[in-house]
């Protein structure tokens, strides 16, 4: 501000330069260390939805590292006799710089609204055909592997049913017995001349024929059901959610179980399932309402294992309610960001906090998606409308204190 300061006679020039350099470096070092610690805490606490603790510490750090120096500056400026010592030109330049900085913070849109989250690659729902178990049985053999390309009608697995095998054997034995009875009654009819005995033998042969017909029908039905124990692909695609090799010997298809054995999906129609918090979901809804068919809301997708290669994406699935269950790839058990309830029923992955599973469809005809493996981990960046830095600070503070004063 141009205030004349009496030079310190005891400090040489090189010592002054060293002192100023030390002050600047220590100030930068304090900011860097504070940021690294807060970032580590936020990353560590996020799966447990406790990142509000790191946000509160961030607010406190900003207050101490920015608010306190500003308070000291204002207090120093207001001291008696200091204002006349200031040079008007420097004061004007300093005030202009502060005004420009405030204008940038409050009015210049910057990309602080981008949503960055990890997700899991899946096939679009409309491109999936489920392989249903029509006859309950025990898994005997798996003929394919997870992610393997298959043709329509290709055999996937073989089940076996002891109940069905017993039904086949009983029907076969019943059919053989009644067939022999028919032959026996026929031979007796050829030798019998008594009319009453002839009528009795004919009635018995008719009953045997009826029993044989029932046994034949039961045998054919059981044989048809046995053929349905061989599961085949309903369409061309890749195998999804196939049981593990350790599941051989387990029973499938009972009423209290999932009727779907696996699924076959189109590997060219993929999407990334991304978990969003309530605040990010509301922000996304607001931006979708502003988007048009000519100017849709876009996203950038990077898939793990494909280096820096990216794909363009669009919002393909916007749920109307929060997710009751989440894929295992998104849970902390598999290295994902979502913590699940430990008291949930076996096989159910229920998130501890409210999350919305948003589908981001691959929408880039210039890039082939056939090399992307199903269930791969992907990083998604959704390009929302730019907002000011002041908007971001206000949203962060309101979210940290959960004051419900901010509505995206």
Tab-separated table of C-alpha atoms in Angstrom:
chain	number	residue	atom	x	y	z
A	1	UNK	CA	0.000	0.000	0.000
A	2	UNK	CA	3.001	2.282	-0.175
A	3	UNK	CA	3.527	2.787	3.572
A	4	UNK	CA	7.083	3.800	4.233
A	5	UNK	CA	8.836	1.389	6.539
A	6	UNK	CA	12.087	2.300	8.158
A	7	UNK	CA	14.793	-0.074	6.976
A	8	UNK	CA	16.283	-2.403	9.517
A	9	UNK	CA	19.953	-1.472	9.798
A	10	UNK	CA	20.959	-4.813	11.284
A	11	UNK	CA	19.644	-6.909	8.321
A	12	UNK	CA	21.749	-7.049	5.180
A	13	UNK	CA	20.212	-7.331	1.736
A	14	UNK	CA	20.945	-10.992	1.256
A	15	UNK	CA	19.536	-11.737	4.691
A	16	UNK	CA	16.359	-9.872	3.800
A	17	UNK	CA	15.960	-11.833	0.574
A	18	UNK	CA	16.501	-15.064	2.481
A	19	UNK	CA	13.964	-14.014	5.125
A	20	UNK	CA	11.295	-13.144	2.534
A	21	UNK	CA	11.939	-16.388	0.620
A	22	UNK	CA	11.581	-18.364	3.837
A	23	UNK	CA	8.313	-16.600	4.676
A	24	UNK	CA	6.823	-17.298	1.232
A	25	UNK	CA	7.954	-20.935	1.152
A	26	UNK	CA	6.668	-21.605	4.668
A	27	UNK	CA	3.309	-20.066	3.756
A	28	UNK	CA	3.041	-22.266	0.637
A	29	UNK	CA	4.225	-25.300	2.600
A	30	UNK	CA	1.515	-24.738	5.214
A	31	UNK	CA	-1.158	-24.615	2.509
A	32	UNK	CA	0.163	-27.747	0.762
A	33	UNK	CA	0.389	-29.789	3.970
A	34	UNK	CA	-3.064	-28.677	5.073
A	35	UNK	CA	-4.562	-29.575	1.690
A	36	UNK	CA	-2.881	-33.020	1.611
A	37	UNK	CA	-4.076	-33.889	5.118
A	38	UNK	CA	-7.647	-32.779	4.420
A	39	UNK	CA	-7.689	-34.643	1.098
A	40	UNK	CA	-6.462	-37.822	2.784
A	41	UNK	CA	-9.109	-37.557	5.487
A	42	UNK	CA	-11.856	-36.927	2.916
A	43	UNK	CA	-10.781	-39.964	0.865
A	44	UNK	CA	-10.540	-42.168	3.943
A	45	UNK	CA	-13.867	-41.090	5.446
A	46	UNK	CA	-15.930	-40.878	2.243
A	47	UNK	CA	-16.936	-44.593	2.079
A	48	UNK	CA	-18.381	-44.223	5.581
A	49	UNK	CA	-20.151	-40.951	4.704
A	50	UNK	CA	-18.120	-39.072	7.358
A	51	UNK	CA	-16.389	-36.661	4.987
A	52	UNK	CA	-18.279	-33.873	6.785
A	53	UNK	CA	-15.529	-34.054	9.428
A	54	UNK	CA	-12.850	-33.170	6.881
A	55	UNK	CA	-15.116	-30.466	5.445
A	56	UNK	CA	-15.498	-28.889	8.878
A	57	UNK	CA	-11.720	-28.955	9.331
A	58	UNK	CA	-11.346	-27.362	5.880
A	59	UNK	CA	-13.678	-24.524	6.883
A	60	UNK	CA	-11.678	-24.015	10.064
A	61	UNK	CA	-8.384	-24.054	8.145
A	62	UNK	CA	-9.667	-21.450	5.674
A	63	UNK	CA	-10.858	-19.271	8.537
A	64	UNK	CA	-7.458	-19.417	10.252
A	65	UNK	CA	-5.304	-19.092	7.117
A	66	UNK	CA	-7.353	-16.445	5.305
A	67	UNK	CA	-9.762	-14.888	7.761
A	68	UNK	CA	-7.218	-14.157	10.490
A	69	UNK	CA	-4.662	-12.454	8.163
A	70	UNK	CA	-7.476	-10.350	6.667
A	71	UNK	CA	-8.599	-9.342	10.150
A	72	UNK	CA	-5.058	-8.294	11.069
A	73	UNK	CA	-4.708	-6.364	7.813
A	74	UNK	CA	-7.952	-4.444	8.356
A	75	UNK	CA	-7.054	-3.772	11.983
A	76	UNK	CA	-3.628	-2.532	10.949
A	77	UNK	CA	-5.023	-0.250	8.270
A	78	UNK	CA	-7.509	1.328	10.673
A	79	UNK	CA	-4.790	2.337	13.113
A	80	UNK	CA	-4.553	6.077	13.698
A	81	UNK	CA	-2.094	7.772	11.426
A	82	UNK	CA	-1.712	4.923	8.939
A	83	UNK	CA	-4.158	6.047	6.219
A	84	UNK	CA	-2.306	9.302	5.426
A	85	UNK	CA	0.881	7.290	4.972
A	86	UNK	CA	-0.614	5.272	2.108
A	87	UNK	CA	0.121	6.232	-1.482
A	88	UNK	CA	-3.105	6.800	-3.484
A	89	UNK	CA	-1.833	5.073	-6.614
A	90	UNK	CA	-0.871	1.902	-4.787
A	91	UNK	CA	-4.084	1.905	-2.778
A	92	UNK	CA	-6.069	2.234	-6.022
A	93	UNK	CA	-4.155	-0.611	-7.645
A	94	UNK	CA	-4.555	-2.839	-4.599
A	95	UNK	CA	-8.275	-2.079	-4.326
A	96	UNK	CA	-8.705	-2.743	-8.051
A	97	UNK	CA	-6.932	-6.085	-7.726
A	98	UNK	CA	-9.167	-7.051	-4.805
A	99	UNK	CA	-12.264	-5.939	-6.751
A	100	UNK	CA	-11.217	-7.999	-9.784
A	101	UNK	CA	-10.548	-11.010	-7.562
A	102	UNK	CA	-13.979	-10.681	-5.941
A	103	UNK	CA	-15.620	-10.258	-9.358
A	104	UNK	CA	-13.921	-13.442	-10.577
A	105	UNK	CA	-14.931	-15.345	-7.443
A	106	UNK	CA	-18.575	-14.264	-7.531
A	107	UNK	CA	-19.406	-13.849	-11.229
A	108	UNK	CA	-17.011	-15.748	-13.514
A	109	UNK	CA	-18.258	-19.299	-14.278
A	110	UNK	CA	-15.620	-21.975	-13.773
A	111	UNK	CA	-15.802	-25.820	-13.942
A	112	UNK	CA	-16.423	-26.347	-10.230
A	113	UNK	CA	-19.711	-28.227	-10.843
A	114	UNK	CA	-18.217	-31.247	-12.579
A	115	UNK	CA	-19.198	-34.498	-10.900
A	116	UNK	CA	-16.344	-36.986	-10.661
A	117	UNK	CA	-17.117	-40.497	-9.484
A	118	UNK	CA	-16.010	-44.086	-9.945
A	119	UNK	CA	-18.465	-46.552	-11.449
A	120	UNK	CA	-18.756	-50.060	-12.868
A	121	UNK	CA	-19.203	-50.967	-16.541
A	122	UNK	CA	-22.400	-52.850	-17.328
A	123	UNK	CA	-24.504	-53.714	-20.362
A	124	UNK	CA	-27.516	-51.481	-20.975
A	125	UNK	CA	-30.724	-52.997	-19.586
A	126	UNK	CA	-32.453	-53.041	-22.969
A	127	UNK	CA	-29.585	-55.116	-24.407
A	128	UNK	CA	-29.683	-57.894	-21.775
A	129	UNK	CA	-31.528	-61.226	-22.054
A	130	UNK	CA	-31.789	-63.284	-18.884
A	131	UNK	CA	-31.268	-67.048	-18.840
A	132	UNK	CA	-34.058	-68.333	-16.610
A	133	UNK	CA	-34.178	-71.683	-14.831
A	134	UNK	CA	-37.418	-73.365	-15.854
A	135	UNK	CA	-36.800	-76.629	-13.981
A	136	UNK	CA	-35.113	-76.569	-10.537
A	137	UNK	CA	-32.001	-78.670	-10.308
A	138	UNK	CA	-28.436	-79.026	-9.105
A	139	UNK	CA	-25.625	-77.463	-11.124
A	140	UNK	CA	-23.643	-80.298	-12.695
A	141	UNK	CA	-21.364	-78.560	-15.203
A	142	UNK	CA	-20.469	-75.052	-16.438
A	143	UNK	CA	-19.700	-74.971	-20.160
A	144	UNK	CA	-18.724	-71.273	-20.470
A	145	UNK	CA	-16.851	-68.618	-18.500
A	146	UNK	CA	-17.769	-65.147	-17.296
A	147	UNK	CA	-17.453	-62.613	-20.118
A	148	UNK	CA	-17.121	-65.286	-22.812
A	149	UNK	CA	-18.739	-64.501	-26.204
A	150	UNK	CA	-21.474	-66.982	-27.117
A	151	UNK	CA	-23.822	-67.633	-30.037
A	152	UNK	CA	-27.584	-67.912	-29.846
A	153	UNK	CA	-28.542	-71.459	-28.810
A	154	UNK	CA	-25.086	-72.310	-27.447
A	155	UNK	CA	-25.109	-74.490	-24.315
A	156	UNK	CA	-24.128	-72.652	-21.134
A	157	UNK	CA	-24.589	-75.115	-18.263
A	158	UNK	CA	-26.092	-78.474	-17.351
A	159	UNK	CA	-28.301	-79.063	-14.336
A	160	UNK	CA	-29.412	-82.373	-12.914
A	161	UNK	CA	-32.519	-83.259	-10.903
A	162	UNK	CA	-32.788	-86.433	-8.837
A	163	UNK	CA	-36.556	-85.962	-8.551
A	164	UNK	CA	-36.844	-85.785	-12.321
A	165	UNK	CA	-34.647	-88.849	-12.767
A	166	UNK	CA	-36.872	-90.779	-10.351
A	167	UNK	CA	-39.965	-89.642	-12.256
A	168	UNK	CA	-38.427	-90.855	-15.509
A	169	UNK	CA	-37.549	-94.247	-14.044
A	170	UNK	CA	-41.003	-94.699	-12.514
A	171	UNK	CA	-42.773	-93.671	-15.724
A	172	UNK	CA	-40.542	-95.976	-17.755
A	173	UNK	CA	-41.199	-98.905	-15.407
A	174	UNK	CA	-44.942	-98.234	-15.413
A	175	UNK	CA	-44.978	-98.037	-19.177
A	176	UNK	CA	-43.087	-101.355	-19.508
A	177	UNK	CA	-45.379	-103.101	-16.992
A	178	UNK	CA	-48.584	-102.039	-18.747
A	179	UNK	CA	-47.126	-102.904	-22.134
A	180	UNK	CA	-46.475	-106.449	-20.925
A	181	UNK	CA	-49.988	-106.615	-19.421
A	182	UNK	CA	-51.501	-105.712	-22.782
A	183	UNK	CA	-49.576	-108.498	-24.439
A	184	UNK	CA	-50.600	-110.933	-21.705
A	185	UNK	CA	-54.301	-110.059	-21.996
A	186	UNK	CA	-54.059	-110.337	-25.771
A	187	UNK	CA	-52.632	-113.833	-25.553
A	188	UNK	CA	-55.304	-114.862	-23.062
A	189	UNK	CA	-58.053	-113.509	-25.329
A	190	UNK	CA	-56.849	-115.720	-28.162
A	191	UNK	CA	-57.253	-118.816	-25.976
A	192	UNK	CA	-60.443	-117.837	-24.118
A	193	UNK	CA	-63.881	-118.846	-25.499
A	194	UNK	CA	-66.129	-117.957	-22.554
A	195	UNK	CA	-67.944	-114.683	-23.435
A	196	UNK	CA	-67.903	-113.370	-19.843
A	197	UNK	CA	-64.178	-114.036	-19.527
A	198	UNK	CA	-63.577	-112.444	-22.906
A	199	UNK	CA	-65.344	-109.258	-21.796
A	200	UNK	CA	-63.365	-109.217	-18.544
A	201	UNK	CA	-60.051	-109.652	-20.359
A	202	UNK	CA	-60.955	-106.911	-22.829
A	203	UNK	CA	-61.768	-104.533	-19.952
A	204	UNK	CA	-58.481	-105.347	-18.264
A	205	UNK	CA	-56.567	-104.812	-21.514
A	206	UNK	CA	-58.304	-101.425	-21.982
A	207	UNK	CA	-57.333	-100.400	-18.437
A	208	UNK	CA	-53.759	-101.495	-19.092
A	209	UNK	CA	-53.770	-99.476	-22.298
A	210	UNK	CA	-55.000	-96.415	-20.385
A	211	UNK	CA	-52.330	-96.836	-17.717
A	212	UNK	CA	-49.716	-97.260	-20.444
A	213	UNK	CA	-50.898	-93.999	-22.086
A	214	UNK	CA	-50.602	-92.139	-18.748
A	215	UNK	CA	-47.122	-93.545	-18.153
A	216	UNK	CA	-46.087	-92.601	-21.714
A	217	UNK	CA	-47.338	-89.023	-21.222
A	218	UNK	CA	-45.538	-88.741	-17.874
A	219	UNK	CA	-42.353	-90.106	-19.459
A	220	UNK	CA	-42.454	-87.655	-22.352
A	221	UNK	CA	-43.143	-84.730	-20.023
A	222	UNK	CA	-40.271	-85.699	-17.743
A	223	UNK	CA	-38.028	-86.116	-20.776
A	224	UNK	CA	-38.962	-82.635	-22.005
A	225	UNK	CA	-38.240	-81.170	-18.567
A	226	UNK	CA	-34.882	-82.941	-18.527
A	227	UNK	CA	-33.992	-81.271	-21.821
A	228	UNK	CA	-34.738	-77.906	-20.193
A	229	UNK	CA	-32.082	-78.669	-17.572
A	230	UNK	CA	-29.567	-77.827	-20.300
A	231	UNK	CA	-29.399	-74.022	-20.325
A	232	UNK	CA	-28.736	-72.320	-23.674
A	233	UNK	CA	-28.024	-68.728	-24.713
A	234	UNK	CA	-31.172	-66.867	-25.843
A	235	UNK	CA	-29.147	-64.481	-28.014
A	236	UNK	CA	-25.657	-63.690	-29.238
A	237	UNK	CA	-23.491	-61.740	-26.794
A	238	UNK	CA	-21.284	-62.151	-23.748
A	239	UNK	CA	-22.015	-64.072	-20.550
A	240	UNK	CA	-22.808	-61.906	-17.507
A	241	UNK	CA	-23.208	-62.820	-13.824
A	242	UNK	CA	-22.402	-66.488	-14.303
A	243	UNK	CA	-22.242	-68.589	-11.088
A	244	UNK	CA	-18.775	-69.393	-9.789
A	245	UNK	CA	-17.041	-72.708	-10.334
A	246	UNK	CA	-17.484	-73.314	-6.581
A	247	UNK	CA	-21.260	-73.263	-7.103
A	248	UNK	CA	-21.159	-76.614	-8.894
A	249	UNK	CA	-23.196	-78.990	-6.762
A	250	UNK	CA	-25.502	-76.256	-5.485
A	251	UNK	CA	-29.215	-76.171	-6.200
A	252	UNK	CA	-30.765	-73.500	-8.437
A	253	UNK	CA	-34.292	-72.529	-9.414
A	254	UNK	CA	-36.191	-72.984	-6.155
A	255	UNK	CA	-39.003	-70.551	-5.354
A	256	UNK	CA	-36.994	-68.621	-2.769
A	257	UNK	CA	-34.067	-68.132	-5.178
A	258	UNK	CA	-33.349	-65.807	-8.072
A	259	UNK	CA	-34.961	-67.371	-11.162
A	260	UNK	CA	-32.179	-66.015	-13.399
A	261	UNK	CA	-29.132	-68.257	-13.784
A	262	UNK	CA	-27.103	-65.694	-15.754
A	263	UNK	CA	-27.553	-63.104	-18.502
A	264	UNK	CA	-26.404	-62.567	-22.076
A	265	UNK	CA	-25.651	-58.971	-23.061
A	266	UNK	CA	-24.631	-57.026	-26.131
A	267	UNK	CA	-20.990	-55.952	-25.571
A	268	UNK	CA	-21.403	-53.028	-27.986
A	269	UNK	CA	-24.075	-51.362	-25.812
A	270	UNK	CA	-22.397	-50.485	-22.534
A	271	UNK	CA	-23.009	-48.058	-19.718
A	272	UNK	CA	-21.261	-47.056	-16.503
A	273	UNK	CA	-23.309	-47.301	-13.315
A	274	UNK	CA	-22.260	-44.358	-11.131
A	275	UNK	CA	-23.293	-43.841	-7.462
A	276	UNK	CA	-24.232	-40.237	-6.659
A	277	UNK	CA	-25.069	-38.552	-3.377
A	278	UNK	CA	-28.342	-36.687	-2.952
A	279	UNK	CA	-26.694	-33.294	-3.525
A	280	UNK	CA	-24.948	-34.419	-6.727
A	281	UNK	CA	-28.126	-36.132	-7.911
A	282	UNK	CA	-30.148	-32.934	-7.461
A	283	UNK	CA	-27.464	-30.953	-9.266
A	284	UNK	CA	-27.525	-33.457	-12.121
A	285	UNK	CA	-31.313	-33.244	-12.405
A	286	UNK	CA	-31.132	-29.461	-12.649
A	287	UNK	CA	-28.580	-29.641	-15.463
A	288	UNK	CA	-30.574	-32.306	-17.330
A	289	UNK	CA	-33.616	-30.019	-17.324
A	290	UNK	CA	-31.520	-27.285	-18.951
A	291	UNK	CA	-30.054	-29.601	-21.603
A	292	UNK	CA	-31.622	-30.128	-25.033
A	293	UNK	CA	-31.370	-32.731	-27.776
A	294	UNK	CA	-29.032	-30.403	-29.696
A	295	UNK	CA	-26.983	-29.636	-26.583
A	296	UNK	CA	-27.169	-32.736	-24.324
A	297	UNK	CA	-25.437	-33.127	-21.001
A	298	UNK	CA	-22.175	-34.915	-21.755
A	299	UNK	CA	-19.767	-36.989	-19.712
A	300	UNK	CA	-16.211	-38.242	-20.141
A	301	UNK	CA	-15.480	-41.889	-19.354
A	302	UNK	CA	-12.115	-43.469	-18.614
A	303	UNK	CA	-11.955	-47.228	-18.113
A	304	UNK	CA	-9.362	-48.874	-15.919
A	305	UNK	CA	-6.783	-50.733	-17.988
A	306	UNK	CA	-7.128	-48.509	-21.087
A	307	UNK	CA	-4.483	-45.911	-20.189
A	308	UNK	CA	-5.525	-42.339	-21.066
A	309	UNK	CA	-8.133	-43.365	-23.629
A	310	UNK	CA	-11.517	-41.738	-23.079
A	311	UNK	CA	-15.063	-42.197	-24.362
A	312	UNK	CA	-17.941	-39.751	-24.597
A	313	UNK	CA	-21.095	-40.555	-22.666
A	314	UNK	CA	-24.625	-39.312	-22.065
A	315	UNK	CA	-27.120	-39.805	-19.265
A	316	UNK	CA	-29.001	-42.998	-20.107
A	317	UNK	CA	-30.544	-43.953	-16.773
A	318	UNK	CA	-31.832	-41.535	-14.140
A	319	UNK	CA	-33.473	-43.420	-11.242
A	320	UNK	CA	-36.584	-42.045	-9.579
A	321	UNK	CA	-35.544	-43.258	-6.130
A	322	UNK	CA	-32.407	-44.186	-4.241
A	323	UNK	CA	-30.879	-47.625	-4.658
A	324	UNK	CA	-32.022	-50.426	-2.352
A	325	UNK	CA	-29.000	-52.559	-3.330
A	326	UNK	CA	-25.707	-51.860	-5.070
A	327	UNK	CA	-23.369	-54.021	-7.200
A	328	UNK	CA	-20.541	-55.622	-5.294
A	329	UNK	CA	-17.985	-53.802	-7.492
A	330	UNK	CA	-19.122	-50.465	-6.018
A	331	UNK	CA	-18.815	-51.531	-2.376
A	332	UNK	CA	-15.850	-51.150	-0.083
A	333	UNK	CA	-15.590	-54.955	-0.053
A	334	UNK	CA	-14.355	-54.767	-3.663
A	335	UNK	CA	-12.458	-51.483	-3.309
A	336	UNK	CA	-15.401	-49.295	-4.297
A	337	UNK	CA	-16.671	-46.070	-2.673
A	338	UNK	CA	-19.904	-47.352	-1.020
A	339	UNK	CA	-20.067	-48.762	2.509
A	340	UNK	CA	-22.805	-51.362	3.000
A	341	UNK	CA	-24.736	-52.437	6.069
A	342	UNK	CA	-23.100	-55.429	7.786
A	343	UNK	CA	-26.427	-56.576	9.298
A	344	UNK	CA	-28.084	-57.055	5.894
A	345	UNK	CA	-29.339	-60.465	4.825
A	346	UNK	CA	-26.850	-62.762	3.169
A	347	UNK	CA	-26.292	-61.834	-0.457
A	348	UNK	CA	-27.869	-58.362	-0.109
A	349	UNK	CA	-25.615	-55.303	-0.394
A	350	UNK	CA	-27.597	-52.427	1.120
A	351	UNK	CA	-25.819	-49.030	1.194
A	352	UNK	CA	-25.427	-47.340	4.567
A	353	UNK	CA	-26.437	-43.946	3.169
A	354	UNK	CA	-28.657	-42.696	0.379
A	355	UNK	CA	-27.142	-43.168	-3.085
A	356	UNK	CA	-28.582	-42.956	-6.589
A	357	UNK	CA	-27.262	-45.264	-9.321
A	358	UNK	CA	-27.099	-43.188	-12.509
A	359	UNK	CA	-26.344	-44.862	-15.843
A	360	UNK	CA	-23.910	-43.146	-18.215
A	361	UNK	CA	-24.200	-44.682	-21.698
A	362	UNK	CA	-21.201	-44.930	-23.997
A	363	UNK	CA	-22.129	-42.658	-26.885
A	364	UNK	CA	-19.033	-42.472	-29.053
A	365	UNK	CA	-19.320	-44.149	-32.473
A	366	UNK	CA	-15.717	-43.222	-33.283
A	367	UNK	CA	-14.341	-45.485	-30.546
A	368	UNK	CA	-14.809	-49.222	-30.311
A	369	UNK	CA	-16.207	-50.451	-26.973
A	370	UNK	CA	-15.734	-54.152	-27.729
A	371	UNK	CA	-12.429	-54.268	-25.851
A	372	UNK	CA	-13.998	-53.083	-22.589
A	373	UNK	CA	-14.634	-55.895	-20.110
A	374	UNK	CA	-17.951	-56.070	-18.296
A	375	UNK	CA	-17.666	-55.142	-14.575
A	376	UNK	CA	-14.549	-53.054	-15.223
A	377	UNK	CA	-13.982	-50.028	-13.009
A	378	UNK	CA	-14.425	-46.685	-14.772
A	379	UNK	CA	-13.998	-43.048	-13.821
A	380	UNK	CA	-16.751	-40.694	-14.984
A	381	UNK	CA	-16.697	-36.918	-15.202
A	382	UNK	CA	-20.089	-35.267	-15.851
A	383	UNK	CA	-19.796	-31.805	-17.423
A	384	UNK	CA	-22.437	-29.733	-15.650
A	385	UNK	CA	-23.060	-26.059	-16.305
A	386	UNK	CA	-20.242	-23.858	-15.020
A	387	UNK	CA	-20.823	-21.921	-11.798
A	388	UNK	CA	-18.840	-19.362	-9.809
A	389	UNK	CA	-16.349	-20.154	-7.073
A	390	UNK	CA	-18.593	-18.400	-4.560
A	391	UNK	CA	-21.402	-20.793	-5.497
A	392	UNK	CA	-19.090	-23.756	-4.879
A	393	UNK	CA	-17.965	-22.406	-1.480
A	394	UNK	CA	-21.572	-21.762	-0.443
A	395	UNK	CA	-22.652	-25.252	-1.548
A	396	UNK	CA	-19.722	-26.897	0.247
A	397	UNK	CA	-20.316	-25.025	3.510
A	398	UNK	CA	-24.046	-25.698	3.471
A	399	UNK	CA	-23.430	-29.365	2.711
A	400	UNK	CA	-20.816	-29.635	5.455
A	401	UNK	CA	-23.132	-28.205	8.111
A	402	UNK	CA	-26.250	-29.810	6.570
A	403	UNK	CA	-28.154	-26.542	6.919
A	404	UNK	CA	-30.492	-27.240	3.981
A	405	UNK	CA	-30.148	-23.599	2.906
A	406	UNK	CA	-28.814	-24.489	-0.519
A	407	UNK	CA	-31.006	-26.040	-3.185
A	408	UNK	CA	-29.187	-26.883	-6.444
